[in-house]
Amino acid sequence: MSSAGESQANFPTMIIPRGTEIKLNSQGQLSIKTPGNLVIQNSGTYSELESTNGSIRIEDNVSVEAVSVRAGQACFIQGTLTAWRVHAKRIALEDRAKAYIMLQESEQLELSKGSRLVGNFANEKEIFLLLGKFTSQLKELPGSVNMTSPTPLADSAPSSHTLPGTASPRAGELPEPLRDALVLLEGEVQRRDLDPQSSEALREVVFALREKDVQRTAVIYREAFSELTYPSEVLKKVFQLLDGYFQRRG
């Protein structure tokens, strides 16, 4: 009996606190929500990791992929974390830690000297606007990328800027209303009396039109014009041109 007890004592004990929720989604990804601290000691892919009142720690030599990571207090990263969104009062990357975080929501961000953080956007709009600036480069990316691989992306990228079987969204000329809007906008963004917020919003529309990216223009123009403090008569005309065109397209 004594030897059996000693043998069992060599195995770690797993404790699931009262109130913990463990689920499996349709993609086979695990979701863990617990009221206390959560320590990840094994690599894995998760849908959601949440510590309602405590902290989350990803230990050294552990690689975690998750759609969402939420901690009531802190998220400590010693290994590698790849996540779409991380929300915590404090996010700390310890020595040699790596984090690939698209949306980072924290009051305090700490990076040790040997750590690395990639991503770190504040919201989806920032992601959309930045990636929109590099659409041609994004088309060169392979369909699947190993984040830990040292191989340059250019080595595995297709030589063509357009994916096989698809047409470029910027091929051809802009429709006349959009061409007229672009000419007017290019003059307006050069105005010295234009406030920085309005200028930045308009430049995103100008960039989309210059790239002949009609689809992106349709997505961003309304929000861009809603940020204008004092729109001039010319800018009102630009909005009418854009709005009229996209309304007709339906």
PDB file of C-alpha atoms in Angstrom:
ATOM      1  CA  MET A   1       0.000   0.000   0.000  1.00  0.00           C
ATOM      2  CA  SER A   2       2.861   2.294   0.859  1.00  0.00           C
ATOM      3  CA  SER A   3       4.631   1.785  -2.493  1.00  0.00           C
ATOM      4  CA  ALA A   4       1.381   2.324  -4.411  1.00  0.00           C
ATOM      5  CA  GLY A   5       0.792   5.605  -2.563  1.00  0.00           C
ATOM      6  CA  GLU A   6       4.326   6.788  -3.321  1.00  0.00           C
ATOM      7  CA  SER A   7       3.864   5.928  -7.003  1.00  0.00           C
ATOM      8  CA  GLN A   8       0.634   7.908  -7.261  1.00  0.00           C
ATOM      9  CA  ALA A   9       2.244  10.876  -5.540  1.00  0.00           C
ATOM     10  CA  ASN A  10       4.609  11.269  -8.498  1.00  0.00           C
ATOM     11  CA  PHE A  11       1.761  12.332 -10.793  1.00  0.00           C
ATOM     12  CA  PRO A  12       0.518  15.953 -10.775  1.00  0.00           C
ATOM     13  CA  THR A  13      -2.982  16.613  -9.510  1.00  0.00           C
ATOM     14  CA  MET A  14      -5.475  18.436 -11.705  1.00  0.00           C
ATOM     15  CA  ILE A  15      -7.964  20.575  -9.818  1.00  0.00           C
ATOM     16  CA  ILE A  16     -10.972  22.038 -11.620  1.00  0.00           C
ATOM     17  CA  PRO A  17     -12.314  24.867  -9.445  1.00  0.00           C
ATOM     18  CA  ARG A  18     -16.025  25.272  -8.869  1.00  0.00           C
ATOM     19  CA  GLY A  19     -17.504  27.514 -11.577  1.00  0.00           C
ATOM     20  CA  THR A  20     -15.091  26.417 -14.310  1.00  0.00           C
ATOM     21  CA  GLU A  21     -16.570  25.897 -17.788  1.00  0.00           C
ATOM     22  CA  ILE A  22     -14.844  23.607 -20.319  1.00  0.00           C
ATOM     23  CA  LYS A  23     -16.379  23.314 -23.782  1.00  0.00           C
ATOM     24  CA  LEU A  24     -15.485  22.018 -27.230  1.00  0.00           C
ATOM     25  CA  ASN A  25     -16.610  23.937 -30.319  1.00  0.00           C
ATOM     26  CA  SER A  26     -17.503  22.551 -33.759  1.00  0.00           C
ATOM     27  CA  GLN A  27     -13.893  22.947 -34.945  1.00  0.00           C
ATOM     28  CA  GLY A  28     -12.628  20.808 -32.088  1.00  0.00           C
ATOM     29  CA  GLN A  29     -11.090  23.747 -30.231  1.00  0.00           C
ATOM     30  CA  LEU A  30     -11.197  23.758 -26.450  1.00  0.00           C
ATOM     31  CA  SER A  31     -12.688  26.670 -24.523  1.00  0.00           C
ATOM     32  CA  ILE A  32     -11.784  27.139 -20.844  1.00  0.00           C
ATOM     33  CA  LYS A  33     -13.355  29.714 -18.530  1.00  0.00           C
ATOM     34  CA  THR A  34     -12.395  29.698 -14.866  1.00  0.00           C
ATOM     35  CA  PRO A  35     -12.920  32.156 -11.989  1.00  0.00           C
ATOM     36  CA  GLY A  36      -9.324  31.861 -10.729  1.00  0.00           C
ATOM     37  CA  ASN A  37      -5.813  31.745 -12.141  1.00  0.00           C
ATOM     38  CA  LEU A  38      -5.163  29.645 -15.237  1.00  0.00           C
ATOM     39  CA  VAL A  39      -1.732  28.150 -15.986  1.00  0.00           C
ATOM     40  CA  ILE A  40      -1.098  26.552 -19.397  1.00  0.00           C
ATOM     41  CA  GLN A  41       1.686  23.964 -19.254  1.00  0.00           C
ATOM     42  CA  ASN A  42       0.972  22.090 -22.508  1.00  0.00           C
ATOM     43  CA  SER A  43       0.959  23.414 -26.056  1.00  0.00           C
ATOM     44  CA  GLY A  44      -2.415  23.458 -27.763  1.00  0.00           C
ATOM     45  CA  THR A  45      -5.045  25.237 -29.830  1.00  0.00           C
ATOM     46  CA  TYR A  46      -7.976  26.852 -28.060  1.00  0.00           C
ATOM     47  CA  SER A  47     -11.094  28.786 -28.924  1.00  0.00           C
ATOM     48  CA  GLU A  48     -11.183  30.869 -25.723  1.00  0.00           C
ATOM     49  CA  LEU A  49      -9.094  31.075 -22.580  1.00  0.00           C
ATOM     50  CA  GLU A  50     -10.571  33.158 -19.776  1.00  0.00           C
ATOM     51  CA  SER A  51      -9.740  33.830 -16.151  1.00  0.00           C
ATOM     52  CA  THR A  52     -12.646  35.875 -14.857  1.00  0.00           C
ATOM     53  CA  ASN A  53     -10.986  37.257 -11.734  1.00  0.00           C
ATOM     54  CA  GLY A  54      -7.396  36.044 -11.873  1.00  0.00           C
ATOM     55  CA  SER A  55      -4.456  35.811 -14.257  1.00  0.00           C
ATOM     56  CA  ILE A  56      -3.384  33.581 -17.140  1.00  0.00           C
ATOM     57  CA  ARG A  57       0.162  32.262 -17.470  1.00  0.00           C
ATOM     58  CA  ILE A  58       1.645  30.520 -20.504  1.00  0.00           C
ATOM     59  CA  GLU A  59       4.751  28.753 -19.298  1.00  0.00           C
ATOM     60  CA  ASP A  60       8.162  28.461 -20.925  1.00  0.00           C
ATOM     61  CA  ASN A  61       8.487  26.191 -24.003  1.00  0.00           C
ATOM     62  CA  VAL A  62       4.706  26.126 -24.399  1.00  0.00           C
ATOM     63  CA  SER A  63       3.046  27.270 -27.638  1.00  0.00           C
ATOM     64  CA  VAL A  64      -0.591  28.342 -27.443  1.00  0.00           C
ATOM     65  CA  GLU A  65      -2.945  29.394 -30.224  1.00  0.00           C
ATOM     66  CA  ALA A  66      -6.275  30.955 -29.249  1.00  0.00           C
ATOM     67  CA  VAL A  67      -8.968  33.089 -30.783  1.00  0.00           C
ATOM     68  CA  SER A  68      -9.560  34.998 -27.556  1.00  0.00           C
ATOM     69  CA  VAL A  69      -7.617  35.326 -24.303  1.00  0.00           C
ATOM     70  CA  ARG A  70      -9.200  37.264 -21.418  1.00  0.00           C
ATOM     71  CA  ALA A  71      -7.844  37.761 -17.922  1.00  0.00           C
ATOM     72  CA  GLY A  72      -9.358  39.760 -15.089  1.00  0.00           C
ATOM     73  CA  GLN A  73      -5.861  40.689 -13.930  1.00  0.00           C
ATOM     74  CA  ALA A  74      -2.756  39.848 -15.975  1.00  0.00           C
ATOM     75  CA  CYS A  75      -1.648  37.671 -18.874  1.00  0.00           C
ATOM     76  CA  PHE A  76       1.924  36.434 -18.374  1.00  0.00           C
ATOM     77  CA  ILE A  77       3.657  34.950 -21.408  1.00  0.00           C
ATOM     78  CA  GLN A  78       6.843  32.915 -21.022  1.00  0.00           C
ATOM     79  CA  GLY A  79       6.442  30.722 -24.117  1.00  0.00           C
ATOM     80  CA  THR A  80       4.646  31.599 -27.365  1.00  0.00           C
ATOM     81  CA  LEU A  81       1.124  32.934 -27.796  1.00  0.00           C
ATOM     82  CA  THR A  82      -0.711  33.437 -31.081  1.00  0.00           C
ATOM     83  CA  ALA A  83      -4.115  35.073 -30.593  1.00  0.00           C
ATOM     84  CA  TRP A  84      -6.629  37.253 -32.367  1.00  0.00           C
ATOM     85  CA  ARG A  85      -7.546  39.181 -29.207  1.00  0.00           C
ATOM     86  CA  VAL A  86      -5.962  39.449 -25.756  1.00  0.00           C
ATOM     87  CA  HIS A  87      -7.749  41.438 -23.052  1.00  0.00           C
ATOM     88  CA  ALA A  88      -6.174  41.960 -19.628  1.00  0.00           C
ATOM     89  CA  LYS A  89      -5.287  44.761 -17.252  1.00  0.00           C
ATOM     90  CA  ARG A  90      -1.650  43.847 -17.750  1.00  0.00           C
ATOM     91  CA  ILE A  91       0.134  41.893 -20.483  1.00  0.00           C
ATOM     92  CA  ALA A  92       3.696  40.876 -19.678  1.00  0.00           C
ATOM     93  CA  LEU A  93       6.135  39.150 -22.023  1.00  0.00           C
ATOM     94  CA  GLU A  94       8.969  37.602 -20.075  1.00  0.00           C
ATOM     95  CA  ASP A  95      12.450  36.829 -21.388  1.00  0.00           C
ATOM     96  CA  ARG A  96      12.448  34.999 -24.769  1.00  0.00           C
ATOM     97  CA  ALA A  97       8.639  35.081 -24.914  1.00  0.00           C
ATOM     98  CA  LYS A  98       6.940  35.569 -28.279  1.00  0.00           C
ATOM     99  CA  ALA A  99       3.446  36.911 -28.823  1.00  0.00           C
ATOM    100  CA  TYR A 100       1.560  37.301 -32.103  1.00  0.00           C
ATOM    101  CA  ILE A 101      -1.459  39.349 -31.047  1.00  0.00           C
ATOM    102  CA  MET A 102      -3.716  41.097 -33.531  1.00  0.00           C
ATOM    103  CA  LEU A 103      -5.899  43.002 -31.042  1.00  0.00           C
ATOM    104  CA  GLN A 104      -4.252  43.930 -27.747  1.00  0.00           C
ATOM    105  CA  GLU A 105      -6.494  45.433 -25.077  1.00  0.00           C
ATOM    106  CA  SER A 106      -4.611  46.254 -21.892  1.00  0.00           C
ATOM    107  CA  GLU A 107      -3.892  49.118 -19.510  1.00  0.00           C
ATOM    108  CA  GLN A 108      -0.270  48.077 -19.135  1.00  0.00           C
ATOM    109  CA  LEU A 109       2.092  46.334 -21.566  1.00  0.00           C
ATOM    110  CA  GLU A 110       5.481  45.024 -20.398  1.00  0.00           C
ATOM    111  CA  LEU A 111       8.163  43.653 -22.714  1.00  0.00           C
ATOM    112  CA  SER A 112      11.388  42.163 -21.432  1.00  0.00           C
ATOM    113  CA  LYS A 113      14.592  42.721 -23.397  1.00  0.00           C
ATOM    114  CA  GLY A 114      14.569  39.339 -25.102  1.00  0.00           C
ATOM    115  CA  SER A 115      10.830  39.129 -25.848  1.00  0.00           C
ATOM    116  CA  ARG A 116       9.059  39.846 -29.113  1.00  0.00           C
ATOM    117  CA  LEU A 117       5.587  41.212 -29.819  1.00  0.00           C
ATOM    118  CA  VAL A 118       3.991  41.195 -33.276  1.00  0.00           C
ATOM    119  CA  GLY A 119       0.636  42.832 -34.026  1.00  0.00           C
ATOM    120  CA  ASN A 120      -0.650  44.992 -31.187  1.00  0.00           C
ATOM    121  CA  PHE A 121      -3.544  46.752 -32.949  1.00  0.00           C
ATOM    122  CA  ALA A 122      -6.103  48.706 -30.937  1.00  0.00           C
ATOM    123  CA  ASN A 123      -9.160  47.752 -32.994  1.00  0.00           C
ATOM    124  CA  GLU A 124     -10.340  46.106 -36.207  1.00  0.00           C
ATOM    125  CA  LYS A 125     -10.333  49.420 -38.084  1.00  0.00           C
ATOM    126  CA  GLU A 126      -6.576  49.799 -37.583  1.00  0.00           C
ATOM    127  CA  ILE A 127      -6.032  46.299 -38.986  1.00  0.00           C
ATOM    128  CA  PHE A 128      -8.241  46.946 -41.996  1.00  0.00           C
ATOM    129  CA  LEU A 129      -6.631  50.275 -42.854  1.00  0.00           C
ATOM    130  CA  LEU A 130      -3.065  49.026 -42.469  1.00  0.00           C
ATOM    131  CA  LEU A 131      -3.554  45.809 -44.424  1.00  0.00           C
ATOM    132  CA  GLY A 132      -5.405  47.775 -47.078  1.00  0.00           C
ATOM    133  CA  LYS A 133      -2.218  49.735 -47.744  1.00  0.00           C
ATOM    134  CA  PHE A 134      -0.376  46.528 -48.624  1.00  0.00           C
ATOM    135  CA  THR A 135      -2.940  44.571 -50.627  1.00  0.00           C
ATOM    136  CA  SER A 136      -0.494  43.739 -53.415  1.00  0.00           C
ATOM    137  CA  GLN A 137       2.053  42.396 -50.922  1.00  0.00           C
ATOM    138  CA  LEU A 138      -0.607  40.338 -49.170  1.00  0.00           C
ATOM    139  CA  LYS A 139      -1.472  38.632 -52.431  1.00  0.00           C
ATOM    140  CA  GLU A 140       2.057  37.304 -52.553  1.00  0.00           C
ATOM    141  CA  LEU A 141       1.701  35.457 -49.249  1.00  0.00           C
ATOM    142  CA  PRO A 142       1.326  31.671 -49.297  1.00  0.00           C
ATOM    143  CA  GLY A 143      -1.938  30.197 -48.114  1.00  0.00           C
ATOM    144  CA  SER A 144      -0.378  28.865 -44.896  1.00  0.00           C
ATOM    145  CA  VAL A 145       2.523  30.264 -42.905  1.00  0.00           C
ATOM    146  CA  ASN A 146       4.384  28.668 -40.005  1.00  0.00           C
ATOM    147  CA  MET A 147       4.903  31.537 -37.557  1.00  0.00           C
ATOM    148  CA  THR A 148       8.012  29.934 -36.070  1.00  0.00           C
ATOM    149  CA  SER A 149       9.664  29.150 -39.419  1.00  0.00           C
ATOM    150  CA  PRO A 150      12.733  31.264 -40.282  1.00  0.00           C
ATOM    151  CA  THR A 151      12.091  30.821 -44.019  1.00  0.00           C
ATOM    152  CA  PRO A 152      11.460  34.204 -45.706  1.00  0.00           C
ATOM    153  CA  LEU A 153       7.946  34.618 -47.041  1.00  0.00           C
ATOM    154  CA  ALA A 154       9.293  35.706 -50.408  1.00  0.00           C
ATOM    155  CA  ASP A 155      10.830  32.253 -50.920  1.00  0.00           C
ATOM    156  CA  SER A 156       7.435  30.565 -50.779  1.00  0.00           C
ATOM    157  CA  ALA A 157       5.368  33.279 -52.436  1.00  0.00           C
ATOM    158  CA  PRO A 158       3.941  32.853 -55.933  1.00  0.00           C
ATOM    159  CA  SER A 159       5.581  35.008 -58.565  1.00  0.00           C
ATOM    160  CA  SER A 160       2.308  36.520 -59.750  1.00  0.00           C
ATOM    161  CA  HIS A 161       0.672  39.366 -57.847  1.00  0.00           C
ATOM    162  CA  THR A 162      -2.763  37.898 -58.565  1.00  0.00           C
ATOM    163  CA  LEU A 163      -4.053  34.629 -57.169  1.00  0.00           C
ATOM    164  CA  PRO A 164      -4.749  31.974 -59.827  1.00  0.00           C
ATOM    165  CA  GLY A 165      -8.290  32.075 -61.151  1.00  0.00           C
ATOM    166  CA  THR A 166      -9.088  35.515 -59.708  1.00  0.00           C
ATOM    167  CA  ALA A 167      -9.171  38.971 -61.221  1.00  0.00           C
ATOM    168  CA  SER A 168      -7.531  41.987 -59.652  1.00  0.00           C
ATOM    169  CA  PRO A 169     -10.091  44.213 -57.847  1.00  0.00           C
ATOM    170  CA  ARG A 170      -8.195  47.261 -59.089  1.00  0.00           C
ATOM    171  CA  ALA A 171      -8.087  46.296 -62.768  1.00  0.00           C
ATOM    172  CA  GLY A 172      -9.392  48.834 -65.278  1.00  0.00           C
ATOM    173  CA  GLU A 173     -10.360  52.459 -64.787  1.00  0.00           C
ATOM    174  CA  LEU A 174     -12.425  54.089 -62.069  1.00  0.00           C
ATOM    175  CA  PRO A 175     -16.028  54.947 -62.934  1.00  0.00           C
ATOM    176  CA  GLU A 176     -16.459  58.647 -63.749  1.00  0.00           C
ATOM    177  CA  PRO A 177     -18.092  59.668 -60.411  1.00  0.00           C
ATOM    178  CA  LEU A 178     -15.215  58.092 -58.487  1.00  0.00           C
ATOM    179  CA  ARG A 179     -12.613  59.726 -60.756  1.00  0.00           C
ATOM    180  CA  ASP A 180     -14.228  63.121 -60.145  1.00  0.00           C
ATOM    181  CA  ALA A 181     -14.346  62.455 -56.403  1.00  0.00           C
ATOM    182  CA  LEU A 182     -10.653  61.530 -56.385  1.00  0.00           C
ATOM    183  CA  VAL A 183      -9.619  64.729 -58.197  1.00  0.00           C
ATOM    184  CA  LEU A 184     -11.543  66.852 -55.695  1.00  0.00           C
ATOM    185  CA  LEU A 185     -10.269  64.908 -52.708  1.00  0.00           C
ATOM    186  CA  GLU A 186      -6.639  65.201 -53.753  1.00  0.00           C
ATOM    187  CA  GLY A 187      -7.016  68.968 -53.680  1.00  0.00           C
ATOM    188  CA  GLU A 188      -8.838  68.988 -50.326  1.00  0.00           C
ATOM    189  CA  VAL A 189      -6.289  66.895 -48.431  1.00  0.00           C
ATOM    190  CA  GLN A 190      -3.615  69.457 -49.319  1.00  0.00           C
ATOM    191  CA  ARG A 191      -5.444  72.268 -47.536  1.00  0.00           C
ATOM    192  CA  ARG A 192      -3.348  73.647 -44.681  1.00  0.00           C
ATOM    193  CA  ASP A 193      -6.418  74.525 -42.621  1.00  0.00           C
ATOM    194  CA  LEU A 194      -7.633  70.925 -42.608  1.00  0.00           C
ATOM    195  CA  ASP A 195      -7.435  69.419 -39.119  1.00  0.00           C
ATOM    196  CA  PRO A 196      -5.293  66.255 -38.642  1.00  0.00           C
ATOM    197  CA  GLN A 197      -8.250  63.958 -37.887  1.00  0.00           C
ATOM    198  CA  SER A 198     -10.110  64.966 -41.040  1.00  0.00           C
ATOM    199  CA  SER A 199      -6.928  64.785 -43.117  1.00  0.00           C
ATOM    200  CA  GLU A 200      -6.115  61.245 -41.971  1.00  0.00           C
ATOM    201  CA  ALA A 201      -9.665  60.041 -42.628  1.00  0.00           C
ATOM    202  CA  LEU A 202      -9.704  61.523 -46.141  1.00  0.00           C
ATOM    203  CA  ARG A 203      -6.276  60.172 -47.030  1.00  0.00           C
ATOM    204  CA  GLU A 204      -7.549  56.625 -46.507  1.00  0.00           C
ATOM    205  CA  VAL A 205     -10.285  57.270 -49.083  1.00  0.00           C
ATOM    206  CA  VAL A 206      -7.794  58.892 -51.467  1.00  0.00           C
ATOM    207  CA  PHE A 207      -5.502  55.899 -51.169  1.00  0.00           C
ATOM    208  CA  ALA A 208      -8.317  53.445 -51.906  1.00  0.00           C
ATOM    209  CA  LEU A 209      -9.410  55.433 -54.960  1.00  0.00           C
ATOM    210  CA  ARG A 210      -5.865  55.763 -56.275  1.00  0.00           C
ATOM    211  CA  GLU A 211      -5.535  51.994 -55.994  1.00  0.00           C
ATOM    212  CA  LYS A 212      -8.832  51.655 -57.900  1.00  0.00           C
ATOM    213  CA  ASP A 213     -10.074  49.548 -54.981  1.00  0.00           C
ATOM    214  CA  VAL A 214     -13.790  50.226 -55.344  1.00  0.00           C
ATOM    215  CA  GLN A 215     -14.782  47.589 -52.795  1.00  0.00           C
ATOM    216  CA  ARG A 216     -12.622  49.099 -50.066  1.00  0.00           C
ATOM    217  CA  THR A 217     -13.808  52.613 -50.900  1.00  0.00           C
ATOM    218  CA  ALA A 218     -17.393  51.466 -50.442  1.00  0.00           C
ATOM    219  CA  VAL A 219     -16.552  50.117 -46.992  1.00  0.00           C
ATOM    220  CA  ILE A 220     -14.666  53.121 -45.594  1.00  0.00           C
ATOM    221  CA  TYR A 221     -16.016  56.313 -47.172  1.00  0.00           C
ATOM    222  CA  ARG A 222     -19.040  56.796 -44.897  1.00  0.00           C
ATOM    223  CA  GLU A 223     -17.045  56.409 -41.699  1.00  0.00           C
ATOM    224  CA  ALA A 224     -14.280  58.635 -43.055  1.00  0.00           C
ATOM    225  CA  PHE A 225     -16.693  61.474 -43.820  1.00  0.00           C
ATOM    226  CA  SER A 226     -18.413  61.052 -40.451  1.00  0.00           C
ATOM    227  CA  GLU A 227     -15.103  62.032 -38.817  1.00  0.00           C
ATOM    228  CA  LEU A 228     -14.913  65.382 -40.603  1.00  0.00           C
ATOM    229  CA  THR A 229     -15.203  68.332 -38.232  1.00  0.00           C
ATOM    230  CA  TYR A 230     -16.222  71.069 -40.671  1.00  0.00           C
ATOM    231  CA  PRO A 231     -16.724  69.670 -44.180  1.00  0.00           C
ATOM    232  CA  SER A 232     -16.280  72.225 -46.954  1.00  0.00           C
ATOM    233  CA  GLU A 233     -18.665  72.584 -49.873  1.00  0.00           C
ATOM    234  CA  VAL A 234     -16.179  70.664 -51.996  1.00  0.00           C
ATOM    235  CA  LEU A 235     -16.126  67.778 -49.526  1.00  0.00           C
ATOM    236  CA  LYS A 236     -19.903  67.758 -49.442  1.00  0.00           C
ATOM    237  CA  LYS A 237     -19.818  67.444 -53.225  1.00  0.00           C
ATOM    238  CA  VAL A 238     -17.333  64.564 -52.940  1.00  0.00           C
ATOM    239  CA  PHE A 239     -19.611  62.743 -50.517  1.00  0.00           C
ATOM    240  CA  GLN A 240     -22.568  63.200 -52.877  1.00  0.00           C
ATOM    241  CA  LEU A 241     -20.537  61.725 -55.736  1.00  0.00           C
ATOM    242  CA  LEU A 242     -19.461  58.720 -53.677  1.00  0.00           C
ATOM    243  CA  ASP A 243     -22.790  58.147 -52.004  1.00  0.00           C
ATOM    244  CA  GLY A 244     -24.706  58.538 -55.226  1.00  0.00           C
ATOM    245  CA  TYR A 245     -22.503  56.027 -57.011  1.00  0.00           C
ATOM    246  CA  PHE A 246     -22.631  53.361 -54.298  1.00  0.00           C
ATOM    247  CA  GLN A 247     -26.341  53.859 -53.696  1.00  0.00           C
ATOM    248  CA  ARG A 248     -27.010  53.164 -57.381  1.00  0.00           C
ATOM    249  CA  ARG A 249     -24.883  50.039 -57.186  1.00  0.00           C
ATOM    250  CA  GLY A 250     -27.158  48.938 -54.379  1.00  0.00           C
TER     251      GLY A 250
END
